[in-house]
PDB file of C-alpha atoms in Angstrom:
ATOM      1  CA  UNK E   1      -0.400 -21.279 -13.169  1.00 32.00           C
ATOM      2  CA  UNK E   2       1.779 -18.239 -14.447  1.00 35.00           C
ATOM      3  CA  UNK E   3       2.394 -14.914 -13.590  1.00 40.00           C
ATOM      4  CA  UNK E   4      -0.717 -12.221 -14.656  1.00 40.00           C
ATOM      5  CA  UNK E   5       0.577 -10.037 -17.418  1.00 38.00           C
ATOM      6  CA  UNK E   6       1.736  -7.170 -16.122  1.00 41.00           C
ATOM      7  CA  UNK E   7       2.978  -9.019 -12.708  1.00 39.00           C
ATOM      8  CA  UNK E   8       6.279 -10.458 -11.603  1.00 39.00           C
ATOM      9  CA  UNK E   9       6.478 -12.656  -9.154  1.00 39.00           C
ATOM     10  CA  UNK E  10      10.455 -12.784  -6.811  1.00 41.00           C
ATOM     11  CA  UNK E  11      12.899 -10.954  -8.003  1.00 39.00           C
ATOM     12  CA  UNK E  12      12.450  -8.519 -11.168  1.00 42.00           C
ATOM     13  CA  UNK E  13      14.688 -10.249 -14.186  1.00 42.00           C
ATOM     14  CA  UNK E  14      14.397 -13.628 -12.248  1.00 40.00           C
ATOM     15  CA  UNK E  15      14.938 -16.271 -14.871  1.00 36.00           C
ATOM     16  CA  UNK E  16      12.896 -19.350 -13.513  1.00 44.00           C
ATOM     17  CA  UNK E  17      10.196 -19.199 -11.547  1.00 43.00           C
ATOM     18  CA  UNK E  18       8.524 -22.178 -10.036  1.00 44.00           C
ATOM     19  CA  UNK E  19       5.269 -23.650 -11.550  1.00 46.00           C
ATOM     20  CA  UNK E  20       3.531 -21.398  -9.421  1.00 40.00           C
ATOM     21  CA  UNK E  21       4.837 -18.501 -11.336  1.00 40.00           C
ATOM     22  CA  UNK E  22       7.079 -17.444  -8.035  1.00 39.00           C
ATOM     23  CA  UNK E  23      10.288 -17.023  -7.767  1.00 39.00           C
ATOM     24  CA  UNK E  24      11.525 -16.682  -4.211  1.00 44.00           C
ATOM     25  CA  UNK E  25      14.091 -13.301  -3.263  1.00 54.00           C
ATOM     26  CA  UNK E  26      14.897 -14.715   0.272  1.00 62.00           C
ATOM     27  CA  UNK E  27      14.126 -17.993   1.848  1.00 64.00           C
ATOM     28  CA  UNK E  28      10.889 -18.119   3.147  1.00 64.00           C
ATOM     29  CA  UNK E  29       9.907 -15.054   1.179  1.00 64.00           C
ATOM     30  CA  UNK E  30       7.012 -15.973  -1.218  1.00 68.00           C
ATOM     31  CA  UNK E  31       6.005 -11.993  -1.355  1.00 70.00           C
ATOM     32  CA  UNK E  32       4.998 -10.626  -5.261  1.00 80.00           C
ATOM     33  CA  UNK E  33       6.745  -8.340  -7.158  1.00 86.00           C
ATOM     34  CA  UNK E  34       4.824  -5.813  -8.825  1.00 92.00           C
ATOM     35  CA  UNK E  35       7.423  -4.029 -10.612  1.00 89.00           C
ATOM     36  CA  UNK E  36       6.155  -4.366 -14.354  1.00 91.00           C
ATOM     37  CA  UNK E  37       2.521  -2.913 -13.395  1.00 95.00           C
ATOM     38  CA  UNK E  38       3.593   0.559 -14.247  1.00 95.00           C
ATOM     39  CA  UNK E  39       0.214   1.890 -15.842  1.00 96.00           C
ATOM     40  CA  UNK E  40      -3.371   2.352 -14.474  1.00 96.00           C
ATOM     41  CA  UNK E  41      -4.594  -0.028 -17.639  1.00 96.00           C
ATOM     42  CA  UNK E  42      -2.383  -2.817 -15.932  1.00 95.00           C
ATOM     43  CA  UNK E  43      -3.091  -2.635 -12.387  1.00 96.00           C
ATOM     44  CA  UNK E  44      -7.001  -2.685 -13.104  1.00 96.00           C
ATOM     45  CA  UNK E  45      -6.173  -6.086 -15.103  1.00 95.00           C
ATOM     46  CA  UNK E  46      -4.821  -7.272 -11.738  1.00 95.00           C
ATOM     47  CA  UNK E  47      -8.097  -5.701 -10.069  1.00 96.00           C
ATOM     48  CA  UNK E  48     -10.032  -7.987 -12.106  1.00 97.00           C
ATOM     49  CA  UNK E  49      -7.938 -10.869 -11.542  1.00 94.00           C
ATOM     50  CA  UNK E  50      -8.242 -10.752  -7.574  1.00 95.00           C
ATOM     51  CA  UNK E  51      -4.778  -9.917  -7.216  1.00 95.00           C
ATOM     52  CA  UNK E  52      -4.804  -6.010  -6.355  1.00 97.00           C
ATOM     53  CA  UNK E  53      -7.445  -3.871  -4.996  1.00 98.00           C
ATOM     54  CA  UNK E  54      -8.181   0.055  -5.375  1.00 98.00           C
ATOM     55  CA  UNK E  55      -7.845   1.939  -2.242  1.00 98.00           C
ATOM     56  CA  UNK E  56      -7.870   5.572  -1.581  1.00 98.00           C
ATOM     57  CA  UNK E  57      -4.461   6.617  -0.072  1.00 96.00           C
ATOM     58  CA  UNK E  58      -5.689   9.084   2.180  1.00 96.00           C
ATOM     59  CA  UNK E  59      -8.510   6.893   3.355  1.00 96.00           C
ATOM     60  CA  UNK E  60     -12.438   8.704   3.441  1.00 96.00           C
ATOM     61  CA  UNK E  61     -12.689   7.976   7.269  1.00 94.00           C
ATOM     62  CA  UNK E  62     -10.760  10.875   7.682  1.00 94.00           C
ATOM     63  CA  UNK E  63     -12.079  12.746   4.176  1.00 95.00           C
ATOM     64  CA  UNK E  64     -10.080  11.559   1.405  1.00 96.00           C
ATOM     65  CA  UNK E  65     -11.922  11.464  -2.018  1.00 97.00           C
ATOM     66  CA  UNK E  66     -12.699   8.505  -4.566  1.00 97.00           C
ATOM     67  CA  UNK E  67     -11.325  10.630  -7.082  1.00 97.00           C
ATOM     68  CA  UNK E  68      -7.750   9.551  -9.525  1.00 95.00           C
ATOM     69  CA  UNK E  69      -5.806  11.591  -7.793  1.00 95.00           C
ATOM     70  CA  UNK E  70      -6.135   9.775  -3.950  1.00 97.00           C
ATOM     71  CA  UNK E  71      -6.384   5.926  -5.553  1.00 97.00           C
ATOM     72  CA  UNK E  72      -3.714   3.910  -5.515  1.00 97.00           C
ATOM     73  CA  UNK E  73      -3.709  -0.376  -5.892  1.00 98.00           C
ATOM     74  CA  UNK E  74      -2.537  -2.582  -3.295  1.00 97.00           C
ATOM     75  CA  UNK E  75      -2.763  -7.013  -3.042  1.00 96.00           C
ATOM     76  CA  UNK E  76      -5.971  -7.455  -1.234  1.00 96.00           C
ATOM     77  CA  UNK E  77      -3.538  -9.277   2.083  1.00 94.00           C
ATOM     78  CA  UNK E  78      -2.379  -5.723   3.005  1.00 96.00           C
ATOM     79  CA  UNK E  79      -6.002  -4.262   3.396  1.00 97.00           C
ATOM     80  CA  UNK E  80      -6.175  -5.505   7.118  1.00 96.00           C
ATOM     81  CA  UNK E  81      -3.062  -3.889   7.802  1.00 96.00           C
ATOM     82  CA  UNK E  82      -4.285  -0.982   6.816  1.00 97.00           C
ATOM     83  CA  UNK E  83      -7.905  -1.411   8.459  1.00 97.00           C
ATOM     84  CA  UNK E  84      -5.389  -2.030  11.867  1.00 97.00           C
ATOM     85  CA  UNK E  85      -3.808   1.322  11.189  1.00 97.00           C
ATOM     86  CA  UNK E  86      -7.555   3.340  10.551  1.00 97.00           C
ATOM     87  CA  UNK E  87      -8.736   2.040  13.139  1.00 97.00           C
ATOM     88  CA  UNK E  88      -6.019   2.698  15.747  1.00 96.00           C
ATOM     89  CA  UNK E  89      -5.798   6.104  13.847  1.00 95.00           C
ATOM     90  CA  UNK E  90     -10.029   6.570  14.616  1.00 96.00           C
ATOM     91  CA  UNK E  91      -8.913   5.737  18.377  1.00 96.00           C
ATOM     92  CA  UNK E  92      -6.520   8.562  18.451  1.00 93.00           C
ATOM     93  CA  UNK E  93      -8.248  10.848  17.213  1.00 92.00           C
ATOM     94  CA  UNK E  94     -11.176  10.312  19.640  1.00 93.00           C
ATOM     95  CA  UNK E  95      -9.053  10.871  22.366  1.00 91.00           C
ATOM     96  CA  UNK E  96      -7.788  14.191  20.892  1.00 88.00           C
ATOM     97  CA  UNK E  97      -4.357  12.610  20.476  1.00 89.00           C
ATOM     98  CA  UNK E  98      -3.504  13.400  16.945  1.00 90.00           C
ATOM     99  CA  UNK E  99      -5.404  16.054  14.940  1.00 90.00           C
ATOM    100  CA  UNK E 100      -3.888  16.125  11.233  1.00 92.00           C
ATOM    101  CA  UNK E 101      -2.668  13.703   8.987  1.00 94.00           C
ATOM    102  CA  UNK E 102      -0.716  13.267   5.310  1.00 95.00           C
ATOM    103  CA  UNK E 103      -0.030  10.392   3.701  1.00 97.00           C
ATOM    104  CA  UNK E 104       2.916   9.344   2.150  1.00 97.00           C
ATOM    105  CA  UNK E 105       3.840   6.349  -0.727  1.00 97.00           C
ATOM    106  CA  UNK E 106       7.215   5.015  -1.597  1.00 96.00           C
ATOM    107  CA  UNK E 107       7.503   3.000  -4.645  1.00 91.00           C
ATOM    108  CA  UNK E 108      10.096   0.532  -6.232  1.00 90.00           C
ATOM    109  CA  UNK E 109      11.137   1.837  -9.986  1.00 90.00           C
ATOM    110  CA  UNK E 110       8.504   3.032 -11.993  1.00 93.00           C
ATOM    111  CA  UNK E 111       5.463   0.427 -10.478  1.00 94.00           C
ATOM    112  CA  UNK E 112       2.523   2.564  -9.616  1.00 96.00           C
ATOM    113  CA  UNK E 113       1.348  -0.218  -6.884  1.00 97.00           C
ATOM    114  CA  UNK E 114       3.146   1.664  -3.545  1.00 97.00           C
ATOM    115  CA  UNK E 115       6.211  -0.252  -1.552  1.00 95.00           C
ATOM    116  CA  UNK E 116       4.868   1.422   1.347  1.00 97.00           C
ATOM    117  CA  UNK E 117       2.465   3.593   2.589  1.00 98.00           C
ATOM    118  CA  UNK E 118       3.522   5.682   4.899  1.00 97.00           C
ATOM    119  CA  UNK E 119       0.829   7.577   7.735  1.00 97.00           C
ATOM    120  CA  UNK E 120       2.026  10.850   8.691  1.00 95.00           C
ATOM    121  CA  UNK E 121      -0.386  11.822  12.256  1.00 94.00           C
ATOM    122  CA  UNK E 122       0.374  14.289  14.781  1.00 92.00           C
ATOM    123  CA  UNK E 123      -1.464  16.431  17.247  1.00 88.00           C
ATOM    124  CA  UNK E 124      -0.715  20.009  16.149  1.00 84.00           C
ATOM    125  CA  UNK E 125      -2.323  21.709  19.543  1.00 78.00           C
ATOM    126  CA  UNK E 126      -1.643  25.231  20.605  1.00 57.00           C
ATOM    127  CA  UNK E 127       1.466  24.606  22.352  1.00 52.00           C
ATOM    128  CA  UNK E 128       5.076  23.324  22.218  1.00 50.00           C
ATOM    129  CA  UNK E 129       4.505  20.250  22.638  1.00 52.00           C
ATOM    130  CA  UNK E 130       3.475  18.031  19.384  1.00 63.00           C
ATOM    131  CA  UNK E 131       2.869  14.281  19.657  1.00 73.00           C
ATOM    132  CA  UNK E 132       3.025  12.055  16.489  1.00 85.00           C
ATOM    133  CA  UNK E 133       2.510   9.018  15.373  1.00 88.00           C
ATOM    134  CA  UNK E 134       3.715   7.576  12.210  1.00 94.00           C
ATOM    135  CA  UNK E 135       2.909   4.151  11.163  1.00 96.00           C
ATOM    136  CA  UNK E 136       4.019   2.191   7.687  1.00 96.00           C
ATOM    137  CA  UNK E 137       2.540  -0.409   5.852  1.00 97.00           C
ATOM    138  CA  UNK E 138       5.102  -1.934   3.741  1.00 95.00           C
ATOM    139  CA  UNK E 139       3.223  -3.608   0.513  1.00 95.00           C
ATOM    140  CA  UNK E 140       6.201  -5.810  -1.209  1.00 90.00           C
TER     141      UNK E 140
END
């Protein structure tokens, strides 16, 4: 099996990757790299081949959009990391502990699939005191 067009596997410029297509950055470290997917046209090839899913970066539990501007892909293993995050995010939020959100990405050269996605929660209140809580997903 090789690499999907579009999709590196290790360590961009790696010159032999296993038969897998993999090439491995650290020992132990089997993670993909998606370095070359630097269009939309690309990362929907991978969307077709099972390897990334479409999400909405700020997610539409807490009223993000399914429009262009708040999708970003992902490989489907980091989805229940996120679902983890929403849902201790939902928690908070019942309690009245955080009250506002952003959502940040960081990305590795000029790939449009995210490093990291970064949740940016706090409870603004009407006082001095403002608690936040700011969890990452790192992606590869």
């Amino acid at each position: 099996m090789s690499a999907a067009p579009g999709l590196a596997t290790g360590k961009p410029g790696a010159e032999k990757p296993d038969e897998e297509g993999v090439v491995i950055r650290e020992e132990g470290d089997m993670r993909p790299d998606f370095s070359q997917v630097t269009s939309r046209a690309a990362a929907e090839q991978l969307v077709k081949q099972g390897r990334l899913v479409r999400i909405l970066i700020f997610p539409a539990e807490f009223g993000g959009e399914d429009v262009p501007e708040n999708q970003t892909y992902v490989p489907p293993a980091i989805i229940e990391a996120l679902d983890m995050v929403k849902c201790t995010m939902s928690r908070f939020i019942a309690r009245g502990l955080i009250d506002w959100m952003s959502v940040t990405q960081a990305w590795h050269g000029e790939s449009i699939v995210p490093a990291r996605i970064t949740f940016h929660c706090m409870n603004k209140g009407k006082g001095e005191t403002k608690d936040s809580f700011t969890p990452s997903v790192d992606v590869w």
